[in-house]
Coordinates of C-alpha atoms and ligand atoms in Angstrom, one line a residue:
M1 CA 0.0 0.0 0.1
L2 CA 3.1 2.4 1.2
L3 CA 4.8 1.4 -2.2
E4 CA 1.6 2.1 -4.1
T5 CA 1.3 5.6 -2.5
M6 CA 4.6 6.3 -3.3
V7 CA 4.8 5.2 -6.6
S8 CA 2.2 7.5 -7.5
F9 CA 3.7 10.3 -5.5
K10 CA 6.5 10.0 -7.6
D11 CA 4.5 9.7 -11.1
K12 CA 2.7 12.6 -10.0
C13 CA 5.9 14.4 -9.3
I14 CA 7.5 13.4 -12.6
E15 CA 4.0 15.0 -14.2
I16 CA 4.2 18.3 -12.5
L17 CA 7.8 18.5 -13.0
E18 CA 7.0 17.6 -17.3
E19 CA 4.2 20.0 -17.1
N20 CA 6.1 22.7 -15.7
R21 CA 10.1 22.2 -17.2
G22 CA 9.9 26.3 -17.5
L23 CA 9.7 26.6 -13.7
V24 CA 12.1 23.9 -13.0
I25 CA 14.5 25.3 -15.3
L26 CA 14.1 28.7 -14.2
L27 CA 14.8 27.5 -10.3
F28 CA 17.6 25.1 -10.6
C29 CA 18.9 24.7 -13.8
L30 CA 20.0 28.4 -14.9
P31 CA 21.3 28.9 -11.2
A32 CA 23.2 25.5 -11.6
S33 CA 24.7 26.2 -14.8
F34 CA 25.3 29.8 -13.9
F35 CA 27.5 28.9 -10.8
F36 CA 29.1 25.9 -13.3
N37 CA 30.1 28.2 -15.5
L38 CA 31.4 30.9 -13.0
F39 CA 33.7 28.0 -11.3
L40 CA 34.9 27.0 -14.8
Q41 CA 35.5 30.6 -15.6
I42 CA 37.2 31.3 -12.3
R43 CA 39.3 27.8 -12.6
R44 CA 40.5 29.4 -16.1
S45 CA 41.0 33.0 -14.9
V46 CA 43.6 31.6 -12.2
Y47 CA 45.0 29.7 -14.1
R48 CA 45.3 32.6 -16.4
Y49 CA 46.9 34.6 -13.8
L50 CA 48.8 32.3 -11.7
F51 CA 50.4 29.2 -14.4
S52 CA 50.2 30.7 -18.1
S53 CA 53.6 30.3 -19.4
P54 CA 53.9 30.6 -23.1
E55 CA 57.6 30.2 -22.5
N56 CA 57.3 26.6 -21.6
H57 CA 55.4 25.3 -24.5
N58 CA 57.8 23.1 -25.8
E59 CA 58.6 21.4 -22.1
R60 CA 54.7 20.7 -22.1
V61 CA 55.1 19.5 -25.8
Q62 CA 58.0 16.9 -24.5
T63 CA 55.9 15.4 -21.7
I64 CA 53.0 14.9 -24.6
Q65 CA 55.6 13.0 -26.2
L66 CA 57.5 11.1 -23.4
A67 CA 53.6 9.7 -22.5
V68 CA 53.3 8.8 -26.0
E69 CA 56.5 7.1 -26.3
Q70 CA 55.9 5.4 -23.1
W71 CA 52.2 4.0 -24.2
N72 CA 53.9 2.8 -27.2
K73 CA 56.4 0.3 -24.7
T74 CA 53.1 -1.3 -23.7
P75 CA 52.6 -4.6 -25.5
K76 CA 50.5 -4.1 -28.7
M77 CA 47.8 -6.8 -27.7
K78 CA 47.5 -4.9 -24.0
R79 CA 47.0 -1.1 -25.4
K80 CA 44.3 1.2 -25.8
L81 CA 43.9 3.4 -28.7
L82 CA 44.8 7.3 -27.6
C83 CA 42.7 10.1 -27.0
T84 CA 43.0 13.2 -25.1
S85 CA 41.8 13.3 -21.0
R86 CA 39.7 16.5 -21.8
P87 CA 36.3 15.2 -20.4
N88 CA 33.8 14.5 -22.9
W89 CA 30.9 17.0 -21.4
L90 CA 33.3 20.0 -21.7
S91 CA 33.5 19.2 -26.0
L92 CA 30.6 21.0 -27.6
S93 CA 29.8 17.9 -29.8
T94 CA 26.6 16.6 -29.2
C95 CA 27.7 13.1 -28.8
F96 CA 29.3 10.9 -25.6
F97 CA 32.5 9.5 -27.0
Q98 CA 33.1 7.4 -24.6
K99 CA 36.7 8.3 -23.0
D100 CA 37.2 5.3 -20.5
K101 CA 37.5 2.9 -23.4
C102 CA 40.8 4.7 -24.6
H103 CA 44.2 5.7 -23.2
Q104 CA 44.1 9.4 -22.2
V105 CA 47.0 11.5 -22.5
S106 CA 46.5 14.4 -20.6
V107 CA 46.9 17.8 -23.3
D108 CA 46.3 21.0 -21.2
L109 CA 47.5 23.4 -23.6
Y110 CA 45.8 26.8 -22.5
D111 CA 48.0 29.5 -23.9
I112 CA 48.4 32.3 -26.5
L113 CA 51.8 31.8 -27.9
E114 CA 52.6 34.3 -30.1
M115 CA 50.8 37.2 -32.5
N116 CA 52.5 38.2 -35.7
E117 CA 51.2 41.4 -37.2
K118 CA 53.4 41.7 -39.7
N119 CA 52.4 38.4 -41.3
L120 CA 48.5 38.4 -40.1
T121 CA 49.1 35.2 -37.6
I122 CA 48.7 34.1 -34.3
R123 CA 50.1 30.6 -32.8
V124 CA 47.8 29.3 -30.0
E125 CA 48.0 26.2 -27.9
P126 CA 44.7 24.2 -28.8
M127 CA 42.4 24.6 -26.0
V128 CA 42.3 28.2 -26.1
T129 CA 38.9 29.3 -26.9
V130 CA 37.1 31.6 -29.0
G131 CA 35.9 33.6 -26.2
E132 CA 39.5 34.4 -25.0
I133 CA 40.9 34.8 -28.3
T134 CA 38.1 37.4 -29.3
K135 CA 38.7 39.2 -26.0
Y136 CA 42.7 39.2 -26.4
L137 CA 42.2 40.5 -30.3
I138 CA 39.6 42.9 -30.7
P139 CA 40.9 45.9 -28.2
K140 CA 44.5 45.2 -30.8
G141 CA 42.1 45.8 -33.6
Y142 CA 42.2 42.2 -35.1
T143 CA 39.8 39.3 -35.2
L144 CA 40.4 35.7 -36.4
A145 CA 39.3 35.3 -39.8
V146 CA 36.7 32.6 -39.3
T147 CA 35.2 33.8 -35.9
L148 CA 32.7 31.4 -34.3
E149 CA 29.6 32.2 -32.3
V150 CA 30.3 30.2 -30.2
A151 CA 32.6 31.2 -26.9
D152 CA 33.2 28.2 -25.7
A153 CA 34.6 26.4 -28.9
T154 CA 38.3 25.7 -28.7
L155 CA 40.4 26.5 -31.5
G156 CA 41.8 23.2 -31.9
G157 CA 39.1 21.4 -31.5
L158 CA 37.4 23.8 -34.3
S159 CA 40.1 22.9 -36.5
L160 CA 40.4 19.0 -36.4
A161 CA 36.1 19.4 -36.5
A162 CA 34.7 21.9 -38.6
G163 CA 33.7 25.5 -38.3
M164 CA 31.5 28.3 -40.2
T165 CA 30.8 31.6 -39.6
T166 CA 29.0 34.2 -41.6
H167 CA 32.2 35.4 -43.1
S168 CA 33.1 32.3 -44.2
H169 CA 31.0 33.1 -48.0
K170 CA 34.7 34.9 -48.0
V171 CA 37.4 33.1 -46.5
G172 CA 35.8 29.3 -46.5
L173 CA 35.3 27.2 -44.0
Y174 CA 37.4 27.6 -40.4
H175 CA 40.2 25.3 -41.4
E176 CA 41.4 27.5 -44.4
S177 CA 42.5 30.2 -42.1
V178 CA 44.6 27.4 -40.6
V179 CA 48.7 27.9 -41.3
S180 CA 49.7 25.2 -39.9
Y181 CA 49.4 22.8 -37.0
E182 CA 51.7 21.1 -34.9
L183 CA 51.3 17.6 -34.0
V184 CA 52.8 14.8 -31.8
L185 CA 51.9 11.2 -33.8
G186 CA 51.1 7.9 -32.8
N187 CA 54.8 6.9 -32.6
G188 CA 55.9 9.8 -30.4
S189 CA 57.4 12.3 -32.8
F190 CA 56.6 15.7 -33.4
V191 CA 55.7 17.2 -37.0
I192 CA 54.4 20.1 -38.5
A193 CA 51.9 20.5 -40.9
S194 CA 51.5 23.0 -43.4
A195 CA 50.7 24.1 -47.3
E196 CA 54.8 24.2 -47.3
E197 CA 55.5 20.8 -44.9
N198 CA 53.3 17.0 -45.2
L199 CA 50.7 18.6 -47.3
E200 CA 48.8 15.2 -47.3
L201 CA 48.5 15.4 -43.3
Y202 CA 47.3 19.1 -43.6
R203 CA 45.0 18.1 -45.6
C204 CA 43.2 15.7 -43.8
L205 CA 43.6 17.4 -40.4
P206 CA 40.3 19.0 -41.0
W207 CA 36.9 16.9 -40.2
S208 CA 39.5 14.3 -38.6
H209 CA 38.3 14.8 -35.3
G210 CA 41.7 14.3 -33.7
S211 CA 42.3 10.7 -35.4
L212 CA 45.2 11.5 -36.9
G213 CA 47.7 12.5 -33.6
F214 CA 47.6 15.4 -30.7
L215 CA 47.3 18.7 -31.8
V216 CA 49.9 20.3 -29.9
A217 CA 50.0 23.8 -31.2
L218 CA 48.3 25.7 -34.6
T219 CA 48.8 29.2 -36.4
L220 CA 45.6 31.2 -37.7
K221 CA 45.4 33.9 -39.7
I222 CA 43.9 36.9 -38.5
V223 CA 42.2 40.1 -40.2
K224 CA 42.0 43.8 -39.1
V225 CA 39.1 45.0 -38.3
K226 CA 36.3 48.2 -37.2
P227 CA 34.6 48.6 -34.3
Y228 CA 31.1 48.0 -36.0
I229 CA 28.8 46.2 -38.0
Q230 CA 26.1 48.1 -40.3
M231 CA 23.8 45.2 -40.3
D232 CA 21.1 45.8 -42.6
Y233 CA 18.2 44.1 -41.7
I234 CA 15.6 43.0 -45.3
P235 CA 12.7 41.4 -44.9
V236 CA 11.6 39.3 -48.1
N237 CA 8.5 37.4 -49.4
G238 CA 8.5 34.2 -51.7
M239 CA 11.0 31.5 -51.4
K240 CA 12.1 31.9 -54.7
D241 CA 13.0 35.8 -53.6
Y242 CA 14.9 35.1 -50.6
C243 CA 16.8 32.5 -52.2
D244 CA 18.2 34.3 -55.0
M245 CA 19.2 37.6 -52.6
I246 CA 20.9 35.0 -50.6
R247 CA 22.7 33.8 -53.3
M248 CA 23.3 37.2 -55.3
A249 CA 24.4 38.4 -51.5
S250 CA 27.1 35.3 -50.8
G251 CA 29.0 35.3 -54.7
D252 CA 27.4 32.6 -56.1
L253 CA 26.9 34.9 -59.4
G254 CA 30.6 36.3 -59.1
E255 CA 31.4 39.6 -58.1
E256 CA 33.0 38.7 -54.7
N257 CA 34.2 42.0 -54.3
A258 CA 30.7 43.4 -54.2
C259 CA 29.4 41.0 -51.6
P260 CA 29.2 42.1 -47.6
D261 CA 31.5 41.4 -45.2
Y262 CA 28.9 39.3 -43.7
V263 CA 25.7 37.5 -44.7
E264 CA 23.2 35.4 -42.9
A265 CA 19.2 34.5 -43.4
T266 CA 17.4 33.3 -41.1
I267 CA 13.5 31.4 -42.7
Y268 CA 10.7 31.9 -40.4
T269 CA 8.5 29.9 -42.9
K270 CA 8.6 28.6 -46.2
N271 CA 7.9 31.9 -47.9
K272 CA 9.2 34.4 -45.2
A273 CA 12.7 35.2 -44.5
V274 CA 15.2 38.1 -43.3
V275 CA 18.3 38.5 -45.1
M276 CA 21.1 40.2 -43.1
T277 CA 24.2 41.8 -45.0
G278 CA 26.6 43.4 -42.8
N279 CA 29.6 45.5 -43.1
Y280 CA 32.7 46.7 -41.1
S281 CA 31.6 50.6 -40.1
D282 CA 33.3 53.0 -38.3
Y283 CA 31.0 55.2 -35.9
N284 CA 28.0 56.7 -37.8
P285 CA 26.1 59.2 -35.8
N286 CA 23.0 58.9 -37.7
L287 CA 22.4 55.1 -36.8
Y288 CA 21.0 53.6 -33.8
I289 CA 23.6 51.6 -32.1
N290 CA 22.3 47.7 -30.9
H291 CA 24.2 46.5 -27.9
C292 CA 22.0 43.5 -28.8
T293 CA 24.0 40.9 -26.3
K294 CA 23.1 42.9 -23.4
W295 CA 20.8 40.6 -21.1
Y296 CA 17.4 43.1 -21.4
K297 CA 17.8 42.9 -25.0
P298 CA 15.1 40.8 -27.3
W299 CA 16.4 37.2 -28.4
F300 CA 18.6 38.0 -31.9
Y301 CA 15.9 35.9 -34.2
K302 CA 13.0 37.4 -32.5
Y303 CA 14.2 40.9 -32.7
T304 CA 14.8 40.4 -36.2
E305 CA 11.4 38.6 -37.2
K306 CA 9.9 42.0 -36.3
F307 CA 11.1 43.3 -39.8
L308 CA 9.0 41.1 -41.3
K309 CA 6.4 43.1 -40.7
K310 CA 8.5 46.7 -39.6
G311 CA 10.1 46.4 -42.9
K312 CA 14.1 47.2 -43.8
H313 CA 16.2 48.6 -41.2
S314 CA 19.6 49.8 -40.7
E315 CA 21.7 50.0 -38.0
L316 CA 25.2 49.5 -35.9
I317 CA 26.0 46.6 -33.9
P318 CA 29.2 46.9 -31.8
L319 CA 31.1 43.6 -33.3
K320 CA 31.8 41.9 -30.0
D321 CA 27.9 42.1 -29.8
Y322 CA 27.9 41.1 -33.5
L323 CA 29.6 37.8 -33.0
L324 CA 28.0 36.5 -30.2
R325 CA 24.6 37.7 -31.0
H326 CA 23.0 34.3 -30.8
D327 CA 24.6 33.3 -27.5
R328 CA 22.0 34.1 -25.6
S329 CA 19.2 32.0 -26.7
I330 CA 21.6 29.0 -28.6
F331 CA 19.8 30.5 -31.8
W332 CA 16.5 29.2 -31.1
V333 CA 17.0 26.0 -29.1
V334 CA 16.2 27.4 -25.5
E335 CA 13.1 28.5 -26.2
S336 CA 12.1 24.9 -26.3
M337 CA 13.1 25.1 -22.6
L338 CA 11.7 28.2 -21.2
P339 CA 9.0 29.5 -23.6
Y340 CA 8.5 32.6 -21.9
G341 CA 12.3 33.4 -21.8
N342 CA 12.0 36.3 -24.5
N343 CA 9.6 38.0 -22.5
F344 CA 10.3 41.8 -21.5
L345 CA 9.8 41.0 -17.5
F346 CA 11.7 37.8 -17.5
R347 CA 14.5 39.0 -19.4
L348 CA 15.1 42.2 -17.1
L349 CA 14.9 40.4 -14.2
F350 CA 16.3 36.9 -15.2
G351 CA 17.9 37.2 -18.8
W352 CA 22.2 37.4 -17.5
L353 CA 21.0 34.0 -16.4
L354 CA 21.2 33.0 -20.1
P355 CA 22.6 30.8 -21.9
P356 CA 22.4 27.5 -19.8
K357 CA 25.8 26.2 -20.9
P358 CA 26.1 23.7 -23.0
A359 CA 29.2 21.5 -20.6
F360 CA 26.5 22.1 -17.8
L361 CA 23.1 20.7 -20.0
K362 CA 26.2 17.8 -20.9
F363 CA 27.6 17.6 -17.6
T364 CA 24.0 16.4 -16.2
T365 CA 22.9 14.4 -19.2
T366 CA 21.3 11.2 -17.7
P367 CA 21.1 8.5 -20.1
G368 CA 17.2 9.2 -20.2
V369 CA 17.5 12.6 -21.1
R370 CA 19.9 12.1 -23.7
A371 CA 17.1 9.4 -25.3
Y372 CA 14.7 12.2 -24.8
T373 CA 16.4 14.9 -26.6
F374 CA 17.7 13.0 -29.0
T375 CA 14.6 11.4 -29.9
K376 CA 12.2 14.5 -29.6
Q377 CA 15.0 17.5 -30.7
V378 CA 16.6 17.7 -34.0
F379 CA 20.1 20.0 -33.7
Q380 CA 21.9 19.7 -37.1
D381 CA 24.5 21.7 -39.4
I382 CA 24.3 20.4 -42.5
V383 CA 26.6 21.9 -45.2
L384 CA 24.9 22.2 -49.1
P385 CA 25.3 23.5 -52.2
I386 CA 23.3 26.9 -52.2
R387 CA 22.0 26.5 -55.7
K388 CA 19.9 23.8 -54.0
L389 CA 18.5 25.9 -51.3
E390 CA 14.9 26.0 -52.3
E391 CA 15.3 22.1 -52.3
Q392 CA 16.7 21.9 -48.9
I393 CA 14.1 24.2 -47.2
I394 CA 11.2 21.8 -48.9
I395 CA 12.6 18.5 -47.8
S396 CA 13.4 20.1 -44.3
E397 CA 9.9 21.1 -43.7
E398 CA 8.7 17.7 -45.1
L399 CA 11.0 15.7 -42.6
F400 CA 11.0 18.0 -39.7
D401 CA 8.8 21.2 -39.5
A402 CA 11.1 22.9 -37.7
Y403 CA 11.4 27.0 -38.2
P404 CA 13.4 29.1 -37.8
L405 CA 15.7 27.5 -40.3
L406 CA 19.3 29.3 -40.6
V407 CA 21.4 29.8 -43.7
Y408 CA 24.8 31.1 -43.5
P409 CA 26.9 30.8 -47.1
C410 CA 30.2 29.1 -47.1
K411 CA 32.9 29.0 -49.7
V412 CA 34.1 25.2 -50.5
F413 CA 37.1 24.6 -52.5
N414 CA 38.1 22.6 -55.4
R415 CA 41.8 21.1 -54.9
G416 CA 41.2 18.3 -57.0
P417 CA 40.0 14.9 -56.4
H418 CA 41.1 12.6 -53.1
S419 CA 42.5 16.1 -51.3
G420 CA 41.1 15.6 -47.8
Q421 CA 37.9 14.6 -46.9
I422 CA 35.5 17.2 -48.5
K423 CA 34.8 15.9 -52.0
P424 CA 35.4 18.4 -54.5
P425 CA 32.2 20.5 -55.4
K426 CA 30.4 19.2 -58.8
K427 CA 30.8 21.0 -61.8
E428 CA 27.4 22.4 -62.1
Y429 CA 28.1 24.5 -58.3
M430 CA 31.4 26.1 -59.3
V431 CA 31.2 29.8 -59.3
E432 CA 32.6 30.4 -62.9
G433 CA 36.2 31.9 -63.5
T434 CA 36.9 30.3 -59.6
N435 CA 38.2 27.4 -58.0
Y436 CA 35.0 27.4 -55.6
A437 CA 31.2 26.8 -55.3
I438 CA 29.2 28.7 -52.8
Y439 CA 27.6 26.0 -50.3
N440 CA 25.6 27.2 -47.4
D441 CA 25.4 25.8 -43.7
L442 CA 21.7 24.8 -43.2
G443 CA 21.0 25.2 -39.9
I444 CA 18.1 22.8 -38.2
Y445 CA 17.2 23.2 -34.2
G446 CA 14.1 22.8 -32.2
V447 CA 11.4 20.3 -31.9
P448 CA 10.3 19.3 -34.9
G449 CA 6.3 20.1 -35.7
F450 CA 5.5 16.5 -35.8
V451 CA 6.8 16.2 -32.2
K452 CA 4.5 19.4 -30.9
R453 CA 1.6 18.2 -32.6
K454 CA 2.2 14.5 -31.5
E455 CA 2.0 13.5 -34.5
K456 CA 4.2 10.3 -35.6
Y457 CA 7.9 11.1 -36.4
N458 CA 10.7 8.5 -36.4
P459 CA 13.8 10.7 -36.0
V460 CA 15.8 7.8 -37.4
E461 CA 13.9 7.6 -40.6
A462 CA 14.1 11.4 -40.8
M463 CA 17.3 11.9 -40.5
R464 CA 18.6 9.1 -42.8
K465 CA 16.7 10.6 -45.1
M466 CA 18.3 14.0 -44.5
E467 CA 21.6 12.3 -44.8
K468 CA 20.8 10.6 -47.9
F469 CA 19.5 13.7 -49.6
T470 CA 23.0 15.7 -48.5
T471 CA 24.9 12.8 -50.1
E472 CA 23.0 12.9 -53.0
I473 CA 23.7 16.4 -53.8
G474 CA 27.3 16.6 -52.8
G475 CA 26.6 18.1 -49.7
F476 CA 28.1 16.9 -45.8
S477 CA 27.4 16.7 -42.4
F478 CA 28.9 18.4 -39.5
L479 CA 29.9 16.0 -37.6
Y480 CA 29.8 17.6 -33.7
A481 CA 26.0 16.9 -34.0
D482 CA 24.8 13.2 -34.2
I483 CA 25.1 11.0 -37.5
F484 CA 22.9 8.2 -38.3
M485 CA 24.9 7.0 -40.9
T486 CA 26.6 3.3 -40.9
K487 CA 30.3 3.4 -41.7
E488 CA 29.8 2.7 -45.3
E489 CA 27.6 5.6 -45.6
L490 CA 30.1 7.9 -44.3
E491 CA 32.6 6.5 -46.5
E492 CA 30.0 7.6 -49.1
M493 CA 29.6 11.2 -48.0
F494 CA 32.8 12.1 -47.5
D495 CA 36.1 10.7 -49.2
L496 CA 38.2 9.0 -47.4
K497 CA 41.0 7.8 -49.9
L498 CA 43.6 10.0 -49.0
Y499 CA 42.5 10.0 -45.2
D500 CA 43.0 6.6 -44.5
E501 CA 46.5 6.5 -46.6
V502 CA 47.5 9.3 -44.2
R503 CA 46.5 7.5 -41.3
R504 CA 49.0 4.8 -42.3
K505 CA 51.7 6.8 -43.3
Y506 CA 51.8 8.9 -39.7
D507 CA 51.2 5.7 -37.5
A508 CA 47.9 6.8 -36.9
E509 CA 46.1 3.4 -37.6
G510 CA 46.3 1.1 -34.7
A511 CA 47.0 4.5 -32.1
F512 CA 44.0 6.6 -32.8
P513 CA 40.3 5.6 -32.7
H514 CA 39.1 5.9 -36.5
L515 CA 37.2 8.6 -37.7
Y516 CA 33.9 7.1 -37.4
D517 CA 34.5 5.4 -34.3
K518 CA 35.0 8.9 -32.9
V519 CA 32.2 10.4 -34.3
K520 CA 28.8 8.0 -34.0
P521 CA 26.9 8.4 -31.2
E522 CA 27.4 6.3 -28.2
I523 CA 23.7 5.4 -28.9
D524 CA 22.3 2.4 -31.3
V525 CA 20.6 4.4 -33.4
F526 CA 19.6 2.1 -36.0
E527 CA 18.0 0.0 -33.0
V528 CA 16.2 3.2 -31.9
G529 CA 15.0 3.6 -35.3
R530 CA 13.3 0.3 -35.4
Q531 CA 11.5 0.4 -31.8
F532 CA 9.8 3.3 -33.3
K533 CA 9.1 0.9 -36.3
I534 CA 7.5 -1.3 -34.0
D535 CA 5.5 1.1 -31.7
Ligands
FAD601 C1 25.5 25.4 -28.7 C2 26.0 25.4 -30.7 C3 26.5 26.2 -31.3 C4 27.3 26.1 -32.2 N1 27.6 26.9 -33.2 C5 28.2 26.8 -34.4 C6 28.3 27.7 -35.5 O1 27.9 28.9 -35.1 N2 29.2 27.7 -36.2 C7 29.8 26.4 -36.3 O2 30.7 26.5 -37.1 N3 29.7 25.7 -35.3 C8 28.7 25.5 -34.6 N4 29.0 24.5 -33.3 C9 29.8 23.1 -33.4 C10 31.2 23.1 -33.0 O3 31.9 24.0 -33.9 C11 31.5 22.0 -32.6 O4 31.3 21.2 -32.1 C12 33.5 22.0 -32.4 O5 33.7 21.1 -33.0 C13 33.2 22.3 -31.0 O6 34.5 22.6 -30.7 P1 35.1 22.0 -29.3 O7 35.8 22.9 -28.7 O8 33.9 21.5 -28.6 O9 35.9 20.3 -30.2 P2 35.9 19.5 -29.6 O10 34.5 18.6 -29.8 O11 36.6 19.2 -27.9 O12 37.0 18.4 -30.6 C14 36.3 18.1 -31.7 C15 37.2 16.9 -31.7 O13 38.8 17.0 -31.9 C16 39.4 16.5 -31.0 N5 40.4 17.1 -30.6 C17 40.1 17.9 -29.9 N6 41.4 18.8 -29.2 C18 42.1 17.9 -29.9 C19 44.2 18.0 -29.7 N7 44.5 19.2 -28.6 N8 44.5 16.8 -29.8 C20 43.9 15.4 -30.7 N9 42.2 16.1 -30.7 C21 41.6 16.9 -30.0 C22 38.4 16.0 -29.9 O14 38.3 14.6 -29.2 C23 37.1 15.8 -31.1 O15 37.0 14.8 -31.3 C24 28.1 24.6 -32.5 C25 28.0 23.4 -31.2 C26 27.0 23.7 -30.2 C27 26.8 22.8 -29.5
NAG602 C1 56.1 35.9 -42.3 O1 55.8 34.5 -43.6 C2 57.1 34.6 -44.1 C3 56.8 33.7 -45.6 O2 55.9 32.7 -45.0 C4 58.2 34.2 -43.6 O3 58.9 33.7 -44.6 C5 58.4 34.8 -42.5 O4 59.7 34.3 -41.8 C6 57.5 35.6 -41.8 N1 57.8 36.5 -40.7 C7 57.5 36.5 -39.6 C8 58.3 37.5 -39.0 O5 57.5 35.1 -39.2
NAG603 C1 28.7 46.3 -47.8 O1 30.1 46.5 -48.9 C2 29.5 45.9 -50.2 C3 31.1 45.9 -50.9 O2 31.7 46.9 -50.5 C4 28.6 46.9 -50.8 O3 28.8 46.1 -52.0 C5 27.4 47.2 -50.3 O4 26.6 48.0 -51.1 C6 27.5 47.3 -48.9 N1 26.4 47.0 -48.4 C7 26.0 48.4 -47.3 C8 25.1 48.2 -46.4 O5 26.8 49.5 -46.7
NAG604 C1 57.3 8.4 -36.6 O1 56.5 8.3 -38.1 C2 56.7 9.8 -38.7 C3 56.2 9.2 -39.6 O2 56.0 8.1 -40.3 C4 58.3 9.3 -39.2 O3 58.6 10.1 -40.1 C5 59.4 9.4 -38.2 O4 60.7 8.8 -38.3 C6 58.6 7.9 -36.6 N1 59.3 8.3 -35.5 C7 59.7 7.4 -34.9 C8 60.5 8.0 -33.9 O5 59.5 6.3 -35.1

């Protein structure tokens, strides 16, 4: 009897929790996330002020080499493959790579090493974050050539995975701004990979996800900047019209020099979008200045949406605010956790608690929560040829019906066959007279319409269809998000010929996990898909 009462009490509690998820998040999760983050930041600052020592970089690298040499001395049969000891919950990737199955080597490298203003480069250790480098560079009048919008991403992680911004239609993906990588290989030796030496290795490091060696330093391009971005918000009706405008602004029709410095579009419904173009600018007294990252300001995509009704608008945004404009609402992900989060009063009182930190969310994710978000939410960034933008939107609506959609245009270069994991763009996508094609990141985030309406929805089937479409038209998925492919399917989407050769040549085979094993979800996605079919 008592047991029954307790069970029904527990059920009741769960029901209350589920119905008032927003309240629970406000009262418990946000403050906890806030203090969790505060703790991480203090720890980081203490390190920065007390222990930062760029001059000891070489010694730190030698320690890593020693650890790898030591590992090489253990019998082959007993060895586990190598990985870094950075806890998985600190990584922004949505999957939970099981580090305990690997031999972990500590690669604690957090220092900015040297800036070269003549050559416009900066050499850093891999764990420096986007937030830290931005803080360091902007006061000096520079920023990374490809500066991502997530402050917590690491410069090393991005270079071995992928990164893209609203400036990528000019400079390409993040790895195009990497001048050289410094690595410790699986046999303990140290190499530099750049366009001048170890070219094949240099080509295969992006999208390798740490499966070729330990990264110990990298040199990145930087660019001179002005203090503001002049933003134009252009509302457009009609799918063909807004797609054409995005293509024109991103240089798909040629005339690269006429393109604005920053291009982004947010698609609110199949037929309505706001295209945003931005140029570097000095102060201009005639324009309103929007400090859009202040805690009481409306969420950026909500602010932008207003121009669908109000019409075209121009303003200045301070550069740092511009770069972090999507931070507080994590694009539009926070809305599903906190439906009233953009309410004015809420922002005024609690806006400073946002965003919930990805590291905290991952740290506290139980298998149950993971299974829930895995099947009830979509979180994907997919790189697709911009000439197929209309088809992308139609199929995304068919499979997920999740709006808004994010579009960031991006250059993809043709470096010939088997020149890295990214396949050369098809002929029909190439911009005439150049060696590149314009692609775009299609960001699909949030709760699918089918789930909201409690209709039938099989996440695995939907995702696999999206991946099939992506491969067919020559696109590729960001691998930080969950993938639903078999190894063979991954090998079809990407070109792993050179990668496999490089793995053999540089002693990564038998030392580091293969790319597929590094990025596949820890959940058996095919089993999940089958269960949905039976239900
Ligand atoms: C909320 C959110 C928003 C995002 N927004 C954007 C966006 O706007 N634009 C965009 O391009 N991307 C975006 N991303 C994706 C992000 O770019 C990727 O997740 C990126 O990989 C994050 O870097 P990280 O520092 O977490 O890398 P990690 O996941 O830590 O590293 C990537 C891989 O490299 C390996 N690795 C890392 N360091 C080393 C090393 N020193 N030696 C060997 N191997 C190493 C890791 O094991 C891992 O496999 C977003 C992700 C999230 C969760
Ligand atoms: C700048 O780059 C050039 C060419 O890559 C190189 O030869 C030169 O040493 C670099 N200059 C400095 C100061 O590092
Ligand atoms: C931004 O710069 C480009 C290229 O110089 C130019 O064509 C465009 O008109 C500019 N846009 C604004 C809003 O100033
Ligand atoms: C490690 O592998 C690299 C690349 O194959 C090779 O150049 C180097 O000599 C090797 N080092 C040792 C110590 O075996």
